[in-house]
Short mmCIF file of C-alpha atoms and ligand atoms in Angstrom, two decimals:
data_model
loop_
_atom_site.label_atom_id
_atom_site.label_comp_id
_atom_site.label_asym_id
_atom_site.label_seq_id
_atom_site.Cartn_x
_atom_site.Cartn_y
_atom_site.Cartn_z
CA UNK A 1 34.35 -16.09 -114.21
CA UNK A 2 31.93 -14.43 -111.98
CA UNK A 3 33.41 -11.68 -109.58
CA UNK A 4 31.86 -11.75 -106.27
CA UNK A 5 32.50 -8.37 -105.03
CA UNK A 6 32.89 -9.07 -101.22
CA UNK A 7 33.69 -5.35 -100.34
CA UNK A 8 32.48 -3.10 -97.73
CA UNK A 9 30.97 -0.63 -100.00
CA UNK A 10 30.42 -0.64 -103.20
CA UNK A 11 28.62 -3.73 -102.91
CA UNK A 12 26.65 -5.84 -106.12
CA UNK A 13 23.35 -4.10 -106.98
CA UNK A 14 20.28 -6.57 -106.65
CA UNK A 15 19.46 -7.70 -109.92
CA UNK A 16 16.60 -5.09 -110.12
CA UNK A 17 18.93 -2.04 -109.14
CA UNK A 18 21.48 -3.24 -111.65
CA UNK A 19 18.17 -3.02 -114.19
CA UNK A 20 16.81 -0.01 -112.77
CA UNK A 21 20.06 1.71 -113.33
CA UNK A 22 19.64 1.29 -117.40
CA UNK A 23 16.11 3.79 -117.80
CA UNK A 24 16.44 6.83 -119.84
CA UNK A 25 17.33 10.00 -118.12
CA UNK A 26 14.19 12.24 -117.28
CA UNK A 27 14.60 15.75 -116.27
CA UNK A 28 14.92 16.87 -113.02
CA UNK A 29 12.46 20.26 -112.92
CA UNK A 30 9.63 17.41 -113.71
CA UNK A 31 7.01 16.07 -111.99
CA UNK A 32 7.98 12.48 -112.89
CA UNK A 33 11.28 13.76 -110.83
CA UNK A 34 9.78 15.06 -108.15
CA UNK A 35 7.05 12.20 -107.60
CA UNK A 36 10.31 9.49 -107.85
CA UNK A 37 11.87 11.54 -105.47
CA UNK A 38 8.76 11.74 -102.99
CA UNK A 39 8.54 7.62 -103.42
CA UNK A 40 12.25 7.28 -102.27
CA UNK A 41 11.81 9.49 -99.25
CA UNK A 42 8.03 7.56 -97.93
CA UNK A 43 10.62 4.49 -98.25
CA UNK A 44 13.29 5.70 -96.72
CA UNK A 45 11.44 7.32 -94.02
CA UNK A 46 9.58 3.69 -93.49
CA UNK A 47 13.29 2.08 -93.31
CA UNK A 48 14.43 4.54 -90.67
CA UNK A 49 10.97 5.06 -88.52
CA UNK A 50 11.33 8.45 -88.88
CA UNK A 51 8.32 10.93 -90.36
CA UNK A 52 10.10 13.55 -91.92
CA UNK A 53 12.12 13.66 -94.92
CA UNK A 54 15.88 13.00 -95.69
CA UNK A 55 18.07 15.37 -97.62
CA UNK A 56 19.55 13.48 -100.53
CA UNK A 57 23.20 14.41 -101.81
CA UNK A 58 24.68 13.25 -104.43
CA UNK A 59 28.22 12.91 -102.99
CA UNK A 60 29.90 10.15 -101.35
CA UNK A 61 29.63 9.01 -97.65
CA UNK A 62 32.53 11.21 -96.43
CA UNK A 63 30.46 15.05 -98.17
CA UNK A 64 27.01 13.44 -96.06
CA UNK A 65 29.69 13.68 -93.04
CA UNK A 66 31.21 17.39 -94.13
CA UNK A 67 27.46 18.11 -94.90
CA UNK A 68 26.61 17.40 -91.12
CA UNK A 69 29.81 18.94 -89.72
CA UNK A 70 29.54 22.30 -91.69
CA UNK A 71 26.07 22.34 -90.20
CA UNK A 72 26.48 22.12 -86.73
CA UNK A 73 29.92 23.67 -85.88
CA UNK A 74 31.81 26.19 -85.99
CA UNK A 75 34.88 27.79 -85.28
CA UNK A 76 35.39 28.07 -81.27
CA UNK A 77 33.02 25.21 -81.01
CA UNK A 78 33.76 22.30 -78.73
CA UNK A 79 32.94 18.14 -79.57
CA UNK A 80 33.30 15.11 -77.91
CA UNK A 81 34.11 11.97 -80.35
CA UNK A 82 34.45 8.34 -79.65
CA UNK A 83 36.19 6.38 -82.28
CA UNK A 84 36.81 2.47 -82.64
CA UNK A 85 38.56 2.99 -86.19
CA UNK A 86 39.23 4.50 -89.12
CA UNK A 87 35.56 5.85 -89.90
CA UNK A 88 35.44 7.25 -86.48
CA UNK A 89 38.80 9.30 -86.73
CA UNK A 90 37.88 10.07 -90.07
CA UNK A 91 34.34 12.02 -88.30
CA UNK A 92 36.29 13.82 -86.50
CA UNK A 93 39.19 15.03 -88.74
CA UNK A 94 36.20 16.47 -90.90
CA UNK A 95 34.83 17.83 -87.43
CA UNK A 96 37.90 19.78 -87.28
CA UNK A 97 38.19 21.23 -89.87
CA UNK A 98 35.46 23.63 -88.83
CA UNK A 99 37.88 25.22 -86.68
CA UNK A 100 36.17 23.13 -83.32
CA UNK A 101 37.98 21.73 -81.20
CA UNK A 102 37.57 18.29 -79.93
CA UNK A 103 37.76 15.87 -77.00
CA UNK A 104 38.71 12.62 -78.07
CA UNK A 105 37.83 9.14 -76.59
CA UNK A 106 39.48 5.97 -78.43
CA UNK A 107 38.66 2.59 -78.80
CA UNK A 108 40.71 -0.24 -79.61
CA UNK A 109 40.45 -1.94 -83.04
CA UNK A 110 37.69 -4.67 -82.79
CA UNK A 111 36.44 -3.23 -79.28
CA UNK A 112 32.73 -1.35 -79.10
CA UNK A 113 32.61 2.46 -77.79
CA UNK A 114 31.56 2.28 -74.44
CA UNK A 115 28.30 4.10 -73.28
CA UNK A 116 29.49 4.91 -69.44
CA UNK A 117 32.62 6.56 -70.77
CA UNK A 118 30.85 8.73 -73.26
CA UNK A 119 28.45 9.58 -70.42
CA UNK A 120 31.32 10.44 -68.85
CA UNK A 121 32.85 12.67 -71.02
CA UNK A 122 29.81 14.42 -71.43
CA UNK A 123 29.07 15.11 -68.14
CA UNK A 124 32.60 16.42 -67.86
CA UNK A 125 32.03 18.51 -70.43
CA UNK A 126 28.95 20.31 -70.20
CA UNK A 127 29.79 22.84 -73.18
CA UNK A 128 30.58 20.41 -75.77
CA UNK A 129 27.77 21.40 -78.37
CA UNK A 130 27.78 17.98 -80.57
CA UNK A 131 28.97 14.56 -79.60
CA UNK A 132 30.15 12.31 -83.08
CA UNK A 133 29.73 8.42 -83.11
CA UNK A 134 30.01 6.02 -85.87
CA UNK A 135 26.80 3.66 -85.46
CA UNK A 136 28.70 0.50 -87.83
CA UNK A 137 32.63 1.10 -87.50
CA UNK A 138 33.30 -0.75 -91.12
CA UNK A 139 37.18 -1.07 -90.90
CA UNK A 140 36.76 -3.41 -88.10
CA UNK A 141 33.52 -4.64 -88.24
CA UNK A 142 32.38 -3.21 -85.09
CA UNK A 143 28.62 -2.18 -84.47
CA UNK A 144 28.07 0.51 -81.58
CA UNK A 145 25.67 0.43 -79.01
CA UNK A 146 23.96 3.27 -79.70
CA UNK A 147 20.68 3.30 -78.52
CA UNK A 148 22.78 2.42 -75.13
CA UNK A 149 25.39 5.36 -75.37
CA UNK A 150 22.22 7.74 -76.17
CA UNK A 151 20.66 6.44 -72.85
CA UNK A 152 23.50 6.70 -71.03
CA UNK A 153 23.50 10.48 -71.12
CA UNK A 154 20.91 12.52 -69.24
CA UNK A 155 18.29 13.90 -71.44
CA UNK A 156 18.48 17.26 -70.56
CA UNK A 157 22.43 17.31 -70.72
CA UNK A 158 22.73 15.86 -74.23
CA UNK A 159 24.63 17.89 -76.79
CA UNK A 160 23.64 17.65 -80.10
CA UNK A 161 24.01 13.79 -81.21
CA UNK A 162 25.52 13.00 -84.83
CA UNK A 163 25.97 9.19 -86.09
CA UNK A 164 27.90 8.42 -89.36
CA UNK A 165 25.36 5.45 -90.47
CA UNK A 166 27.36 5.24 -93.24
CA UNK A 167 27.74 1.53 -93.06
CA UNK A 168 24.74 0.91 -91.33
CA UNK A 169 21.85 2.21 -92.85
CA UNK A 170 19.82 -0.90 -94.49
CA UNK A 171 21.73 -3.57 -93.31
CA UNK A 172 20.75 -3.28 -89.68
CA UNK A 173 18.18 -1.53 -87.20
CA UNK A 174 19.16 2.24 -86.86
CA UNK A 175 16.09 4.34 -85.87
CA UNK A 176 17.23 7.34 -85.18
CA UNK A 177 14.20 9.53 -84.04
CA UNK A 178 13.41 6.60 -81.68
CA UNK A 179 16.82 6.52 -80.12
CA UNK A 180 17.56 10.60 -79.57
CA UNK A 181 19.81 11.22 -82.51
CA UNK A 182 20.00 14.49 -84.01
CA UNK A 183 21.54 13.90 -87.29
CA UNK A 184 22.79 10.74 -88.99
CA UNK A 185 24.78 10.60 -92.34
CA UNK A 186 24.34 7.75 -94.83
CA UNK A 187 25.26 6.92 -98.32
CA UNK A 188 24.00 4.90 -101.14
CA UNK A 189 26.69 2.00 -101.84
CA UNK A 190 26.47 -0.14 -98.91
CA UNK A 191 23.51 -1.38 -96.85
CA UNK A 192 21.34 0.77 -99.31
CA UNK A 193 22.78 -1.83 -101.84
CA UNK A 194 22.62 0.75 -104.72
CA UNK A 195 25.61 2.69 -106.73
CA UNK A 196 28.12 4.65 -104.63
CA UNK A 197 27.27 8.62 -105.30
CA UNK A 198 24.29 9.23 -103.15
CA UNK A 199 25.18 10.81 -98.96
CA UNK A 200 21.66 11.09 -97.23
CA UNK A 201 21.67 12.91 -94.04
CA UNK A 202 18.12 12.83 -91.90
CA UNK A 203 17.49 15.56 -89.02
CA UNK A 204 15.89 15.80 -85.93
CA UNK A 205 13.24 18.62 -85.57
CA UNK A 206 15.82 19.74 -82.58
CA UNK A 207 18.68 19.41 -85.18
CA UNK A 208 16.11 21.46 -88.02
CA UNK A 209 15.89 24.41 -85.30
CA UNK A 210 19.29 24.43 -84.65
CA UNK A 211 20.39 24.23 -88.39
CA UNK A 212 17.59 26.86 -89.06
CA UNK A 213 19.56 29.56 -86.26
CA UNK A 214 23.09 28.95 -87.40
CA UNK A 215 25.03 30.05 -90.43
CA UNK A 216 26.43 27.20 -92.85
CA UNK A 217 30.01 28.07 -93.87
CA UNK A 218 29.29 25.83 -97.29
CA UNK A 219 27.34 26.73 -100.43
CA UNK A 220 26.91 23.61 -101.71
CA UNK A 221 26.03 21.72 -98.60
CA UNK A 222 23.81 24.37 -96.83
CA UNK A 223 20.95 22.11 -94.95
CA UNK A 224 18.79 25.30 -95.07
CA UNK A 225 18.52 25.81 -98.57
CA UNK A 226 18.14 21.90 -99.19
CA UNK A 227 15.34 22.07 -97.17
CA UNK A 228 13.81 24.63 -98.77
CA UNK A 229 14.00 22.04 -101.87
CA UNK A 230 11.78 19.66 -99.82
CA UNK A 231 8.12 21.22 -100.44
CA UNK A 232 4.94 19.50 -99.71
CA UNK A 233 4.21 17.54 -102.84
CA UNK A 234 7.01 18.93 -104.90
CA UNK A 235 10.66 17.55 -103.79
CA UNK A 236 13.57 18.92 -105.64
CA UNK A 237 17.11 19.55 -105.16
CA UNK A 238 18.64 22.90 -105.62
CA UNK A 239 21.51 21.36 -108.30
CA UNK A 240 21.38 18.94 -110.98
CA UNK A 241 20.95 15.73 -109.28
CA UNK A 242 22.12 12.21 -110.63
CA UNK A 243 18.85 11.00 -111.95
CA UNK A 244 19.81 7.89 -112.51
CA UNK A 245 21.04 6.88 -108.97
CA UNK A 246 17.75 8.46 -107.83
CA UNK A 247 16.08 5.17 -109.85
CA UNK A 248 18.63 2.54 -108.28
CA UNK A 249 18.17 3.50 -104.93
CA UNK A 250 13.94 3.63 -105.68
CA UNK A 251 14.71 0.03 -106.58
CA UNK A 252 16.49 -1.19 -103.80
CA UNK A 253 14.34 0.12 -101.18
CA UNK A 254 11.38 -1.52 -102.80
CA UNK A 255 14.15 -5.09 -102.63
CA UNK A 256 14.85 -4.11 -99.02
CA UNK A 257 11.20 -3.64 -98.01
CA UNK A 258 9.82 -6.41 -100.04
CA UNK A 259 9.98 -9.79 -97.13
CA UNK A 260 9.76 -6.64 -94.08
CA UNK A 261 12.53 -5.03 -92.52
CA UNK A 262 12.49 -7.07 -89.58
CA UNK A 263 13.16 -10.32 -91.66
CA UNK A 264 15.67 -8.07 -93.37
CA UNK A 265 17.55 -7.63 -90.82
CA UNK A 266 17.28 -10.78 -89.09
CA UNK A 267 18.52 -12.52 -92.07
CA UNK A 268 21.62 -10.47 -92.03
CA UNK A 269 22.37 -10.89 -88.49
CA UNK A 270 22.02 -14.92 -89.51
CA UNK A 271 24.38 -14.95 -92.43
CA UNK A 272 27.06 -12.80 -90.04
CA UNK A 273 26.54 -15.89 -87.51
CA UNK A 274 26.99 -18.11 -89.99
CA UNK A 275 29.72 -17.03 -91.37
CA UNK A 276 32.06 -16.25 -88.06
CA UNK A 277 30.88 -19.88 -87.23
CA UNK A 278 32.29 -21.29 -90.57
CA UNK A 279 35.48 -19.02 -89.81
CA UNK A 280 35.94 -19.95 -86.44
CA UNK A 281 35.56 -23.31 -88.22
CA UNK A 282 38.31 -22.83 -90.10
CA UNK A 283 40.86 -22.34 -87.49
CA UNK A 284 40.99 -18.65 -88.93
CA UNK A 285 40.32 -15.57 -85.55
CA UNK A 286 37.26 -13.11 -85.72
CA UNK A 287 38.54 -9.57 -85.08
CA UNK A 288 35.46 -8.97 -82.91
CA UNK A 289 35.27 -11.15 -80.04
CA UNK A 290 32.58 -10.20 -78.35
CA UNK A 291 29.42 -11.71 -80.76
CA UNK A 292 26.67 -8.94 -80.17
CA UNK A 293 28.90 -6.45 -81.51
CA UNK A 294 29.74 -8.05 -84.63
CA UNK A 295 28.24 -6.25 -87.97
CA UNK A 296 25.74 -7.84 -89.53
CA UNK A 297 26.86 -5.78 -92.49
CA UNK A 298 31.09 -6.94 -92.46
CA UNK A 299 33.15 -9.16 -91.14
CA UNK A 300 36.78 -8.32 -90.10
CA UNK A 301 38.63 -11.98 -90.16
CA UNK A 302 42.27 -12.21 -88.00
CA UNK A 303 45.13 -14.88 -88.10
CA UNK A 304 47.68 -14.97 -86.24
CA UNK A 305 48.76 -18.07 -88.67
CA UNK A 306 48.67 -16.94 -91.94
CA UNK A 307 49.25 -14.01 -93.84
CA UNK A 308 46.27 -12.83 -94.27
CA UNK A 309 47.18 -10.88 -97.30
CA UNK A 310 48.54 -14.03 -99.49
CA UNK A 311 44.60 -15.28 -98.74
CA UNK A 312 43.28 -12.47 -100.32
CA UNK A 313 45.69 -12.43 -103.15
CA UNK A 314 44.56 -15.98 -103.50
CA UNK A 315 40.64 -15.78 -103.41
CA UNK A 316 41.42 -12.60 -105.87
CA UNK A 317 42.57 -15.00 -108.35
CA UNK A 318 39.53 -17.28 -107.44
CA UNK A 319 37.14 -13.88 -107.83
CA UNK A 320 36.28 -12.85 -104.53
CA UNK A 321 37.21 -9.76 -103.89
CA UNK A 322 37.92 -8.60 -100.39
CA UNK A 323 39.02 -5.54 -98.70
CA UNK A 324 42.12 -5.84 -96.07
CA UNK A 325 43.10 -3.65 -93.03
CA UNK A 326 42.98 -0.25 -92.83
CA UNK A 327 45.72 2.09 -90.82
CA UNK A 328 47.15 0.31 -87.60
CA UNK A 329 45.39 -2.83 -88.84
CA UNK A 330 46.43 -3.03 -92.46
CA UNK A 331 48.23 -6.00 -93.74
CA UNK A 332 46.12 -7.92 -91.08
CA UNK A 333 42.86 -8.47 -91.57
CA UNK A 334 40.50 -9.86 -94.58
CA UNK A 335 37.37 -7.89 -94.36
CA UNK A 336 34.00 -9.76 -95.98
CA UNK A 337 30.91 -7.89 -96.29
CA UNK A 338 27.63 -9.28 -96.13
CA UNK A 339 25.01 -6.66 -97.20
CA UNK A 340 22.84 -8.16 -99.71
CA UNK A 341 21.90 -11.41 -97.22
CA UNK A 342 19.63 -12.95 -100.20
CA UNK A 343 22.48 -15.07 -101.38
CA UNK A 344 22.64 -17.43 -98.57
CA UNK A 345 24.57 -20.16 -100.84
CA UNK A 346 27.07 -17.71 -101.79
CA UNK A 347 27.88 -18.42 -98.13
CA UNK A 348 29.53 -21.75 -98.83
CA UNK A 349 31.26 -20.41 -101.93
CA UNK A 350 33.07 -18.38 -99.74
CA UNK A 351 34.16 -20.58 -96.86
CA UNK A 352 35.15 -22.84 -99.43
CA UNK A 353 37.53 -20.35 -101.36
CA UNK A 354 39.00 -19.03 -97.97
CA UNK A 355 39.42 -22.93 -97.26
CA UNK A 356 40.60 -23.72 -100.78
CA UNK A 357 43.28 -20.43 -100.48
CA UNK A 358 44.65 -21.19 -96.95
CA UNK A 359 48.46 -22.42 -97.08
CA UNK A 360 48.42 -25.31 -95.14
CA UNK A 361 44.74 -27.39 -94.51
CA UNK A 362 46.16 -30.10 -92.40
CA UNK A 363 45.26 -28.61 -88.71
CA UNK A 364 42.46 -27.23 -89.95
CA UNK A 365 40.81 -30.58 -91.05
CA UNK A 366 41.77 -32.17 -87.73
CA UNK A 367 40.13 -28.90 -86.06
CA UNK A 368 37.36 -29.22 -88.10
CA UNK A 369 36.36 -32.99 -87.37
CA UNK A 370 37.19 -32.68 -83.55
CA UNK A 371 34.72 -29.60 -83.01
CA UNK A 372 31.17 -30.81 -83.01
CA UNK A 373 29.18 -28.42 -85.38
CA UNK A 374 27.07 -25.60 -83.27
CA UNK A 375 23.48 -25.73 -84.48
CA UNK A 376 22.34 -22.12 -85.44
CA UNK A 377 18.89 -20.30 -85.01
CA UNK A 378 18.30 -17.29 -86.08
CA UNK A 379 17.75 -15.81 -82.93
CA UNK A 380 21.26 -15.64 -82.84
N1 PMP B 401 31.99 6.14 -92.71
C1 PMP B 401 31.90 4.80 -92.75
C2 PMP B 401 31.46 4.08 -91.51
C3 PMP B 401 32.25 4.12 -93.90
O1 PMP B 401 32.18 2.80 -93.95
C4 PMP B 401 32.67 4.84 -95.04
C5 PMP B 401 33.05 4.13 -96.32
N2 PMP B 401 33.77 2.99 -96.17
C6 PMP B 401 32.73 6.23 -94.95
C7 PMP B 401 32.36 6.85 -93.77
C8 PMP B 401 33.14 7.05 -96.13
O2 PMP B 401 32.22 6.91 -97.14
P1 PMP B 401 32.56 7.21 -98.67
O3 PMP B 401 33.68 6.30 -99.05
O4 PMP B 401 31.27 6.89 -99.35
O5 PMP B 401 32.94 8.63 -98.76
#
């Protein structure tokens, strides 16, 4: 039986990651290193808009965060940070443990951050030095206004901005030098569709200055010394990195890029409509109400009917695998995630299963036949 591995990170590699991930090793003082590594970083830097290189990690998600955190602050140092979930609480426990302190604005579970209360906050707080946000809250499916929270602020009373893209990066539009961020923090196993182990963390020039003036309290994760890594022509990393993700993640930029990002991304936001539609469909509740803040990279699915855990038990058996709730919300939600948005039909394999594993069908067929289909564009 196939396993359709429905997860919000790791996700299934592309066929020609999965592929990519079987070459021999090379070594990583080479040339052919260096050159894959300057390939991955033009590509990246075309994904994100941005014309100056990423720092590539090999760590999870969570060290890209402690790499930007260890970075910026220090002890005595104060931070604002607006949460909608579990990502966004996570940001700032790391945050803290830099000895900063922080101001804390929260968010309910499947509501957006709001820009005019950051602004707020901010302007409340002129000596906050950075201000966290999560750009695509994953355990609730929630994608921040960003660009909107960034513009919100005064330009000349921003603090330093840092976005956890974890869940973001690839599956949706998140230009940071175009916005004003200073910092963002990815990793490999989501929207970048590759193997989990690789945290990539892009900086401003702002951010670079800063960095450049401050003393890192980590070895390991010291910006300065990574940068030193990326010369003109020559692009190493100061410990052995894991070659072999290096070759995945080559390989699923070049999927990615191949139709343009802008169909890329549209497609995504298409199968997310889709797919609340068929939900809704279902008699089943989206966690998100409000539709332009829905992820085009997860779905969080609600029911006040059914247990939504005895559903995922049940498409388990069928092999799809889904995540549930996290924290406050676990035990309550089914979580899909959507990242590689090539497999359109896929789409009715999993409506079906969710159908095929829901308790009682009866209301929902009467539902079903009363409600006149919506016809979907992909402008939606
Ligand atoms: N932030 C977000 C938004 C995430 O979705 C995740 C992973 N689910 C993390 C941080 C942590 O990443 P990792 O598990 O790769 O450490």
């Amino acid at each position: 039986m196939h396993e359709y591995l429905l997860t919000p990170g790791p996700v299934e590699m592309p066929r020609e990651v999965y592929m990519a991930t079987q070459k021999q090793i090379i070594g990583h003082r080479t040339k052919e290193f260096s050159d894959l590594f300057i390939e991955i970083e033009k590509k990246l830097s075309f994904l994100l808009k941005v014309d100056t290189p990423s720092v590539i990690l090999p760590s999870s998600g969570t060290g890209a965060l402690e790499c930007l955190a260890v970075n910026f602050l220090c002890k005595g140092d104060k931070f604002i940070s607006a949460s909608c979930g579990v990502f966004g609480d996570r940001f700032r426990t790391i945050a803290e443990k830099t000895g900063a302190t922080g101001i804390y604005l929260d968010f309910q579970p499947g509501e957006e951050i709001s820009p005019n209360a950051v602004a707020m906050a901010v302007s409340n707080n002129p000596d906050v030095k950075c201000l966290l946000l999560t750009h695509n809250e994953t355990s609730t499916g929630v994608v921040n206004p960003i660009k909107e929270i960034i513009r919100a602020i005064p330009e000349d009373k921003r603090p330093i901005i840092l976005v956890d893209c974890v869940s973001s990066v690839g599956a949706m539009e998140m230009y940071p030098a175009l916005w004003g961020i200073d910092a963002i923090a990815t990793a490999s196993q989501k929207g970048l569709l590759s193997p989990p182990g690789l945290g990539i963390v892009w900086l401003s020039e702002k951010a670079w200055k800063y960095v450049e003036n401050n003393t890192c309290d980590s070895y390991y994760f010291d910006l300065k010394l990574q940068k030193k890594y990326l010369k003109k022509n020559n692009f190493a990393n100061p410990y052995t990195p894991p070659v072999t993700l290096y070759y995945a993640l080559n390989a699923a930029l070049d999927v990615i890029l191949k139709d343009g990002i802008d169909e890329w991304f549209k497609a995504h936001k298409l199968y997310a409509t889709a797919l609340a539609e068929g939900i809704k469909a279902l008699g089943l509740e989206l966690l998100v109400k409000k539709a332009e803040f829905r992820s085009p990279g997860v779905t969080a699915i609600k029911s006040s009917n059914y247990d939504t855990e005895a559903i995922r038990a049940t498409l388990n058996t069928m092999g799809i695998v889904t995540a549930g709730g996290q924290a406050d919300m676990k035990g309550k939600l089914i979580r899909i995630a959507h990242y590689d948005d090539k497999r359109f039909p896929e789409l009715s394999i999993v409506l079906s299963c969710i159908f095929a594993s829901l308790p009682n069908k009866k209301d929902i067929t009467t539902n079903f036949m009363a409600e006149p289909l919506k016809i979907l564009t992909s402008e939606e």
